[in-house]
């Protein structure tokens, strides 16, 4: 009897066989690896690692993590943890509500790789499906908020509010510094605003809209919540909008989409910006996330809006096509002082929310809203009529309008506590507003049984139906606040209300898009690796997904244990002392981490240390984040060989002296090499009193082989959606936790409502609305590490580097690999320089990208970090067979370029410039191309069996072509301040 | 505030809104319904019902079922039921084993509508993906069993054994009547064989292979199990094969696929037929099913094999293509005395098992088998060395070989009980063989912890590793039984071992196939309605899926309650007194039901009542089932208007007099009309002493509107995979429970091992291996009924009839609707007669079917029940929009036919004859068709947005064209016996 699995010390025939690393990256000793090593002319993987990575940077010890466990065991463990969390009916509200994810959406979007694995839709022609859905999201937000332009999407409500504030600040050119915040916004929104305001020098003025002296302040804007934190939908919204605008500020309103289906929407009151969270449109609570925040503006503000915006354009055949319209974002982010760094957002959840609206339609949403309101009204009436509470504060004195939330005030803390406990005894969490006030927020999942339990808990003897009969439903909302305008009138919201129709609609959309379920997506810097099913399973377990972020900590021991263990895993991998799991994207991590460095300097009385050195090869989010944390960006040059110019660094350090705050550096560099000078660079900065922020986007090249702390990093964010297998979701969700060394721990983000273990005194405040923001996707990364274990993770890194070197070596004869080290080796990704070919033939990087679609492939990262190039990152999760197909496609394209070089065809007539080829084009009777239909559609023999037809022809979008990395523009736009 | 949901008495704003009927079939009062009524020129749905259904047949009362509950509530209820079942580690074995469904297969096949909604792959060109997978299944079975030809698939191991016996019987031309059964086959296999043998007049000879007097019997075959029920892999297999064949019988071996990866396979011993269950290849236990049985034969027996067989053929372009090869099945089923009625099988589960093999590959399977064996060996060694048991009976005296199962004999019942209880205390179920013998069957899910719990429970103090060290692994299996031959050497089993590769392979396959997620599939008699996600969710809950069929009944109160409630639901719908949930397909239900009628007559001393009257419009399974239950088929004619010819019926009844056993009739008839004479017909038969079997395939036209019992039915099977939303799975699973009136209850199928509530004395014995066979899919139908409720179910039926009438009316001007009632109305389906067009133009039904693929549609049922026609059943779950597209496609096709009629194009040159058009063809440089590329590929404007490209051109298959219904041939082949 043969034992086929790998053996190690103490291994036994009894060991489990469903081990994971071989499913993630294959076996280290197989024929494929041997064949790749042969091409690279090395004897072993170790030899290649030695040639790629400077010896002095290598970790001296294996990762201090247990060996990986089997898929079955890891799943059993995580299910046991999830089962420890108590799934209650959480009527805490505060922006997070129970909701029903229609099963057909749960299974066919949330749990479907066709939707969760694709990348941000930069390659428009093979991303039409999810862009159509995101346009639905935008339309829905626009309709419900009553404003003409909406994006898709922002991260969460708190950061959306902060983005709005920053946008208003910048619209006021930073001259006015006061920002009004109504005291009845969510407390977490206020706290996130306060964090964000500080480094920008904004003064937050908290007040009551009815008494605040608008004229007496120099306001650039203000924010008001409607319905507010007390549940009141207040007629004062008009006053707020008018008064704010009268002082030349932007009027920002945070709202609730469901409420907007029955209440007159903020846009109709003249608000400039309306934002909020679309969570209750079918997106599970997830202990805080992920959910898609929404953001809508008046027309004239469209170009200043942060976040991703999908637009309609035309393709090469003149037919309508969707595309990411980057213009507006570029405009705001490229400025010297960027006001937003948002990159990865919440596309998957925006799609869920949009599909929820498509499924329910306008009448359905109104029904849901009306029922939710009826519950609240019945509860209020029941308690008021008959309860023991002294006052039920639910109505605006003037309008008497409220929506889903009822606050109940008691005579004594003891009485309040008794009611809260009685609710808890019925497995219902209510909100503890203060020691004599409880809040109850009703939602779609509430039933008559909810009321039947709550009414007695609050001392009422009325039955739900009797209470409902006593409620003055018709008076609420009063005419003044009642929505009269139509919404969701587009056909898409009115056609797909049966499950078959919705299923088919989703299926049609997904078939237009390339995701990892189709083929490899070797996007440099994006690490499109396997998102394994076993990693995804925890996300939708009730114990993970159905938990309110402000649930009492004693209800969530499973989450506590998992988060603690996960933090320990990340510390073991990176060497840091602690991690904050709050930042909800890489860019959010950058901002939080740099801000922590700022806070550190400040705490030491060195507020002047505000210069941040950033190599000019850096990702666009880096300088933007620096600007947001109040730092001044100074670029360091990169040498001709792609290394950070240490001399230039030394000069800049010397020049800025005492003002040096931080170095921000990506490792291995965005040029795809392990630079030898990293330790020296970090040491120089520290010597001069600065701290080192390492951008962890490329951690997939480090894990197990080196540690950021050994290299000199003080802070680092991990893009969990790159290195740690959270799927990209078509543009999010992601998570960007930050690790810090000891003396920076006190500055990690806190939370105003939940004890997340930080020191609120020294902490920088929250950078997101929920304590661990998108908590429900953290188990994905946790599972990955648990499944892979020390050896598996290390092997994965080795294989990622092997794969990049293999692809580079096979392409090298025909293409120029831009940067490599002295041994000719690259890291886990590499840049192919197309500029010589462009010069010779006119073929641009975009032509290569579009032509790849005809082969069934997604392009590499385009023109970043070097314009006119493509950056290839195969990751460890691809087989040689798949990489060979990709290579063969690029080589076939190279020979098409050669045809142009040789004058056999002109660039305009070539299949490159005319790519991609749709079925419409290739099947048209008319064919007057200079190449055959077969060459157009099936340029290599195996393409026939795998043919993926781009849905539209080349999209007309010069902007898009130029900035295909994470919607964030190249660093070079910042290389100015210091020259 | 608006309340959009339907209101009724007592309805309240507090009622849940996630009601299901509108998701299943829409709203009854919407604009679509109004538009359809207008086309039909009726005022109301009621009026249409009155015109379609004879008044005297209508139910006088609404269904006695509760109203439908919300999706959330139904899911909560079923989850609570599932949670009541205790998920233990069940090491009971007996053909059912713990297994790990790789998560990537679970999510992307089992839980994916692309795989579970398609129909049996009769339309080859749009079913290439699942046929490729089924060929993998066949290849895997063939490789592992060591026989050249395998099918895909049979229902379960017991019925597969019965099919083998029947096949051997028929191979021996029914002359020899003795069939040897080794006493060590599974007891449930023996019991199913006994049930099946009786009506065929087969004498089962139970014996011990080593002592049985083969020469002394007139054997047509024999069956032996390897490894046997004691766990022994016995060298006697050679003797069995030789002795059976020496007596000119077929040697049948039941085996275990996993064991075959390490043991010399039965085929290599010369077995003629090898069968078994592929469950342990990744298919959840499911409390008995569904799982795919396998069946492999020697070359010369291929054409006699029952079940579906996929083969490779060529398409119109000469490229290889898969197709269902019906020839062999036809041959066996068309005979006067059919030996098999198998129609719906277990395609979905065959695909799961095949993918499991693709994922693990040969080395992986060997590793799993070796580990399972190591567990068993360690356990045996531990108990033998150190346990309290007196003997460990695990080895064949001669070969010393066993695989996964160990029997332990104790000195006393008390000791045995103590060990069983100790195991149970560790949450492990063992098998109770007899009062002093326990059995333990190890499986893939067992771990060292399993052994660590079991060894002490069996009195051993050895640790698992010490026990393993004592086991003589190398001696087992001994050389004589050790597998030396290679298997799974095809590339497909060796390429997709990473999760990415497997995911992409599955994704590529599914993209070749049309399922309900693409478009409507109006297959007459097949009822391809919505398979809602909420209905599917229970299937993979652990409390439903991870239960062994022979688990003690006290561990499964949730199942007990659900099955009881489900039976009550079915009784309420049909009017019967009881249901048997055992038959695992419609055909199995027919056989069981007819056999129950036979048993009834026999019990009354009327064994001579063996004539079964069947209208000549009946489905092919009907006469086949009658033959299998020992009845003589007598056909009744159908009149020119499609009605059963009552005069002919009367004549036949008179002619057969005392011999009249039963009438078997489908209602509404397979001609798609509610015949007025049904009550009279049934009454005539009963009058004459016969009983009425009603084929429930068309129950979708009755539910809520009439009851089979009111019409006169004594027995009826329900195809749950038609009427009750179990998805078709690409050809199975299904379930065919039978309902009976009071005096037939005693004859319902029993089970030898589990008390299923029947009277073993009078019962006909088991017709399947597990007590409720595919128990885990019953919750699908249960959920459907719970979600729809009385009104929802009734509305669905009304809408199914409305839809059929609407489509018929819209097609009528251009096509001839073959049968309708006096008011011109059809039932829930209708036949379109193409014969006049065929006569005029040469266009055949097959041309229309293939041309529909170019529009993105699956053809209706072809040439059944009337050759040269198509039968359309839209079901209630389609919108008018979708039906209109289908209608428009058929009308467009009609105008293409008109072009031929008018001489504008010849049939050979027409797009009809050349359909379907692949992308390869339409994009080829060469185009010399008489119509444009656009007409070929995009014959209507909306096709572009929804284009589905058939993967291959028309498959060369005359047989296939002829018999496109459920692989079962038309009744007309039986119209002989009586003439
Ligand atoms: C080098 C680098 N830094 C930062 C980011 C921003 O990360 P996120 O998109 O998670 O905000 C990216 C994203 O691609 C990146 O490549
Ligand atoms: C009228 C009729 N009877 C019986 C059957 C056989 O049912 P099953 O495929 O479930 O065995 C069918 C299947 O289509 C049918 O249409
Ligand atoms: O509102 C409806 O979903 O039909």
Coordinates of C-alpha atoms in Angstrom, one line a residue, chain A residues 496-778:
Chain A
X496 CA -36.9 40.3 -12.3
X497 CA -39.2 39.7 -9.4
X498 CA -39.6 35.9 -9.8
X499 CA -36.7 33.8 -8.7
X500 CA -36.2 32.4 -12.2
X501 CA -35.9 35.8 -13.7
X502 CA -33.5 37.0 -11.1
X503 CA -31.4 33.9 -11.3
X504 CA -31.1 34.3 -15.1
X505 CA -30.3 37.9 -14.9
X506 CA -27.5 37.3 -12.5
X507 CA -26.3 34.4 -14.6
X508 CA -26.3 36.5 -17.7
X509 CA -24.3 39.2 -16.0
X510 CA -21.7 36.8 -14.6
X511 CA -21.2 35.2 -18.0
X512 CA -20.0 38.5 -19.4
X513 CA -17.1 38.7 -16.9
X514 CA -13.7 37.1 -16.5
X515 CA -12.9 35.9 -13.0
X516 CA -10.4 33.5 -11.5
X517 CA -12.9 30.7 -12.3
X518 CA -12.1 31.3 -16.0
X519 CA -8.3 31.8 -16.1
X520 CA -5.3 33.3 -14.3
X521 CA -5.3 37.1 -13.7
X522 CA -1.7 38.0 -13.2
X523 CA -2.2 41.5 -12.1
X524 CA 1.1 42.9 -10.7
X525 CA 0.7 44.2 -7.2
X526 CA -2.7 42.7 -6.9
X527 CA -1.9 39.1 -6.0
X528 CA -4.9 37.3 -7.6
X529 CA -4.4 34.0 -6.0
X530 CA -6.7 31.2 -5.2
X531 CA -9.7 32.1 -3.0
X532 CA -10.3 28.6 -1.7
X533 CA -13.9 27.4 -1.0
X534 CA -12.9 26.2 2.5
X535 CA -11.7 29.7 3.3
X536 CA -15.0 31.2 2.1
X537 CA -17.4 28.9 3.9
X538 CA -17.1 30.6 7.3
X539 CA -18.2 34.0 5.9
X540 CA -21.8 33.0 5.6
X541 CA -22.1 30.9 8.8
X542 CA -24.8 32.5 11.0
X543 CA -22.3 32.7 13.9
X544 CA -20.1 34.9 11.7
X545 CA -22.6 36.7 9.5
X546 CA -25.6 37.4 11.7
X547 CA -23.8 39.4 14.5
X548 CA -24.3 43.1 15.1
X549 CA -21.0 45.0 15.5
X550 CA -22.1 46.5 18.8
X551 CA -23.4 43.2 20.2
X552 CA -22.1 42.8 23.8
X553 CA -18.7 41.3 23.8
X554 CA -19.8 38.5 26.1
X555 CA -22.0 37.2 23.3
X556 CA -19.1 36.8 20.8
X557 CA -16.4 34.7 22.5
X558 CA -15.9 32.9 19.2
X559 CA -15.1 36.1 17.4
X560 CA -12.9 37.2 20.2
X561 CA -10.9 34.0 20.1
X562 CA -10.7 34.0 16.3
X563 CA -9.6 37.6 16.1
X564 CA -7.0 37.1 18.8
X565 CA -5.6 34.0 17.1
X566 CA -5.6 35.8 13.8
X567 CA -3.7 38.7 15.2
X568 CA -1.2 36.3 16.6
X569 CA -0.9 34.6 13.2
X570 CA -0.2 38.0 11.6
X571 CA 2.4 38.9 14.2
X572 CA 4.2 35.6 13.7
X573 CA 4.3 36.2 10.0
X574 CA 5.5 39.8 10.2
X575 CA 7.3 40.1 13.5
X576 CA 5.2 42.9 14.8
X577 CA 4.0 43.3 18.4
X578 CA 0.4 43.9 17.6
X579 CA -2.1 44.3 14.8
X580 CA -5.1 46.6 14.4
X581 CA -7.8 44.8 12.5
X582 CA -9.8 47.9 11.9
X583 CA -8.6 49.5 8.6
X584 CA -10.9 48.2 5.9
X585 CA -8.6 48.5 2.9
X586 CA -4.9 48.8 2.2
X587 CA -5.2 52.5 1.8
X588 CA -7.1 52.8 5.1
X589 CA -4.2 50.9 6.7
X590 CA -1.8 53.4 5.2
X591 CA -3.7 56.3 6.5
X592 CA -4.1 54.7 10.0
X593 CA -0.4 53.7 10.1
X594 CA 1.0 57.0 9.0
X595 CA -1.3 58.7 11.4
X596 CA -0.1 56.5 14.2
X597 CA 3.4 57.6 13.3
X598 CA 2.3 61.2 13.5
X599 CA 0.7 60.6 16.8
X600 CA 3.8 59.0 18.1
X601 CA 5.9 62.0 17.1
X602 CA 3.3 64.3 18.6
X603 CA 3.3 62.4 21.9
X604 CA 7.0 63.0 22.0
X605 CA 6.6 66.6 21.4
X606 CA 7.8 66.3 17.8
X607 CA 4.8 67.6 15.9
X608 CA 7.1 69.1 13.4
X609 CA 8.1 65.7 12.1
X610 CA 5.7 65.8 9.2
X611 CA 7.7 65.0 6.1
X612 CA 7.1 61.6 4.5
X613 CA 9.7 60.3 2.1
X614 CA 8.1 58.1 -0.6
X615 CA 10.0 56.5 -3.5
X616 CA 8.6 57.7 -6.8
X617 CA 7.8 54.1 -7.7
X618 CA 5.2 54.1 -5.0
X619 CA 1.5 53.4 -5.4
X620 CA -0.7 56.4 -5.7
X621 CA -2.5 55.6 -2.4
X622 CA 0.8 56.2 -0.5
X623 CA 1.2 59.9 -1.1
X624 CA -2.6 60.3 -0.8
X625 CA -2.6 58.6 2.6
X626 CA 0.4 60.7 3.7
X627 CA -1.5 63.9 2.7
X628 CA -4.6 62.7 4.6
X629 CA -2.6 62.1 7.7
X630 CA -1.3 65.6 7.5
X631 CA 2.2 64.8 6.1
X632 CA 4.1 66.5 3.5
X633 CA 5.1 64.1 0.7
X634 CA 8.7 64.2 -0.5
X635 CA 9.6 61.9 -3.3
X636 CA 12.8 59.9 -3.5
X637 CA 14.2 59.0 -6.9
X638 CA 14.6 55.5 -8.3
X639 CA 17.7 54.7 -10.1
X640 CA 17.9 53.5 -13.7
X641 CA 18.1 49.9 -12.4
X642 CA 14.9 50.2 -10.4
X643 CA 16.5 50.6 -7.0
X644 CA 15.6 53.3 -4.6
X645 CA 18.3 55.9 -5.0
X646 CA 20.0 55.7 -1.6
X647 CA 22.0 58.9 -2.3
X648 CA 18.9 60.8 -3.1
X649 CA 17.4 59.4 0.0
X650 CA 20.3 60.5 2.1
X651 CA 20.1 64.0 0.6
X652 CA 16.4 64.3 1.3
X653 CA 16.9 63.1 4.8
X654 CA 19.6 65.6 5.4
X655 CA 17.6 68.4 3.8
X656 CA 14.5 67.8 5.9
X657 CA 16.4 67.1 9.1
X658 CA 14.2 67.5 12.1
X659 CA 11.1 67.5 10.0
X660 CA 11.6 63.9 8.9
X661 CA 8.6 62.0 10.0
X662 CA 8.6 58.8 8.1
X663 CA 9.7 56.8 5.1
X664 CA 7.0 55.0 3.2
X665 CA 8.2 52.1 1.1
X666 CA 6.9 49.0 -0.6
X667 CA 8.9 45.8 -0.3
X668 CA 9.8 44.1 -2.5
X669 CA 9.5 47.3 -4.5
X670 CA 6.8 48.0 -7.0
X671 CA 9.4 47.3 -9.6
X672 CA 9.4 43.7 -8.8
X673 CA 12.9 43.2 -7.3
X674 CA 14.2 42.5 -3.9
X675 CA 16.4 45.5 -3.5
X676 CA 19.5 44.9 -1.4
X677 CA 19.5 48.4 0.1
X678 CA 16.2 48.2 2.1
X679 CA 17.8 47.6 5.5
X680 CA 20.2 50.4 4.9
X681 CA 17.5 52.8 3.8
X682 CA 15.3 52.0 6.8
X683 CA 18.3 52.4 9.1
X684 CA 19.1 55.8 7.7
X685 CA 15.6 57.0 8.3
X686 CA 15.5 55.8 11.8
X687 CA 18.9 57.2 12.5
X688 CA 17.5 60.6 11.5
X689 CA 14.5 60.2 13.9
X690 CA 12.0 59.0 11.3
X691 CA 9.9 55.9 11.4
X692 CA 9.4 53.4 8.6
X693 CA 6.0 52.6 7.1
X694 CA 6.1 49.6 4.9
X695 CA 3.4 49.1 2.3
X696 CA 2.6 45.5 2.5
X697 CA 1.0 45.1 -0.9
X698 CA 3.9 42.8 -1.9
X699 CA 4.0 40.7 1.2
X700 CA 3.2 37.7 -0.9
X701 CA 6.9 37.8 -1.8
X702 CA 8.0 37.9 1.9
X703 CA 5.8 35.5 3.9
X704 CA 8.1 32.9 5.5
X705 CA 11.2 34.1 3.7
X706 CA 11.7 37.4 5.5
X707 CA 10.0 39.6 8.0
X708 CA 9.2 43.3 7.6
X709 CA 10.4 44.0 11.1
X710 CA 13.8 42.4 10.3
X711 CA 14.0 44.7 7.3
X712 CA 13.3 47.7 9.5
X713 CA 9.6 48.3 9.2
X714 CA 7.8 50.0 12.2
X715 CA 4.4 49.8 10.6
X716 CA 3.0 47.8 7.8
X717 CA -0.5 47.1 6.3
X718 CA -1.4 43.8 4.9
X719 CA -3.8 43.8 2.0
X720 CA -5.6 40.7 3.1
X721 CA -7.3 40.7 -0.2
X722 CA -4.0 40.1 -1.8
X723 CA -1.6 38.1 0.3
X724 CA -4.2 36.5 2.5
X725 CA -6.8 35.2 0.0
X726 CA -9.8 37.4 0.7
X727 CA -11.3 37.5 -2.8
X728 CA -11.2 40.8 -4.7
X729 CA -15.0 40.8 -5.1
X730 CA -14.8 42.7 -8.4
X731 CA -13.3 45.7 -6.5
X732 CA -13.8 44.8 -2.9
X733 CA -14.2 44.0 0.0
X734 CA -10.7 44.0 1.3
X735 CA -9.1 44.5 4.6
X736 CA -5.9 46.4 5.5
X737 CA -4.9 45.6 9.1
X738 CA -1.8 47.3 10.3
X739 CA 1.0 45.8 12.4
X740 CA 3.2 47.9 14.5
X741 CA 6.3 47.6 16.7
X742 CA 6.1 48.0 20.4
X743 CA 6.3 51.7 20.8
X744 CA 3.6 52.4 18.3
X745 CA 1.1 50.1 19.9
X746 CA -0.5 52.8 22.0
X747 CA -1.5 54.7 18.9
X748 CA -3.5 52.0 17.1
X749 CA -7.1 52.9 16.3
X750 CA -9.7 52.8 19.0
X751 CA -13.4 52.6 18.9
X752 CA -15.9 54.9 20.7
X753 CA -18.5 52.2 21.5
X754 CA -16.6 48.9 21.8
X755 CA -13.5 48.1 23.8
X756 CA -11.1 46.8 21.1
X757 CA -8.2 46.6 23.5
X758 CA -6.6 49.9 22.6
X759 CA -5.8 52.8 24.9
X760 CA -8.4 55.4 24.0
X761 CA -6.2 58.1 25.5
X762 CA -3.3 57.7 23.2
X763 CA -5.1 56.0 20.3
X764 CA -5.7 57.9 17.1
X765 CA -9.4 57.3 17.3
X766 CA -11.4 55.1 14.9
X767 CA -10.7 54.9 11.2
X768 CA -13.9 53.0 10.5
X769 CA -17.4 52.7 11.9
X770 CA -17.1 49.2 13.3
X771 CA -14.5 48.1 15.8
X772 CA -13.0 45.4 13.5
X773 CA -14.8 46.9 10.4
X774 CA -15.3 44.0 7.9
X775 CA -15.0 41.4 10.6
X776 CA -16.8 38.7 8.8
X777 CA -14.2 38.3 6.1
X778 CA -11.3 38.0 8.5

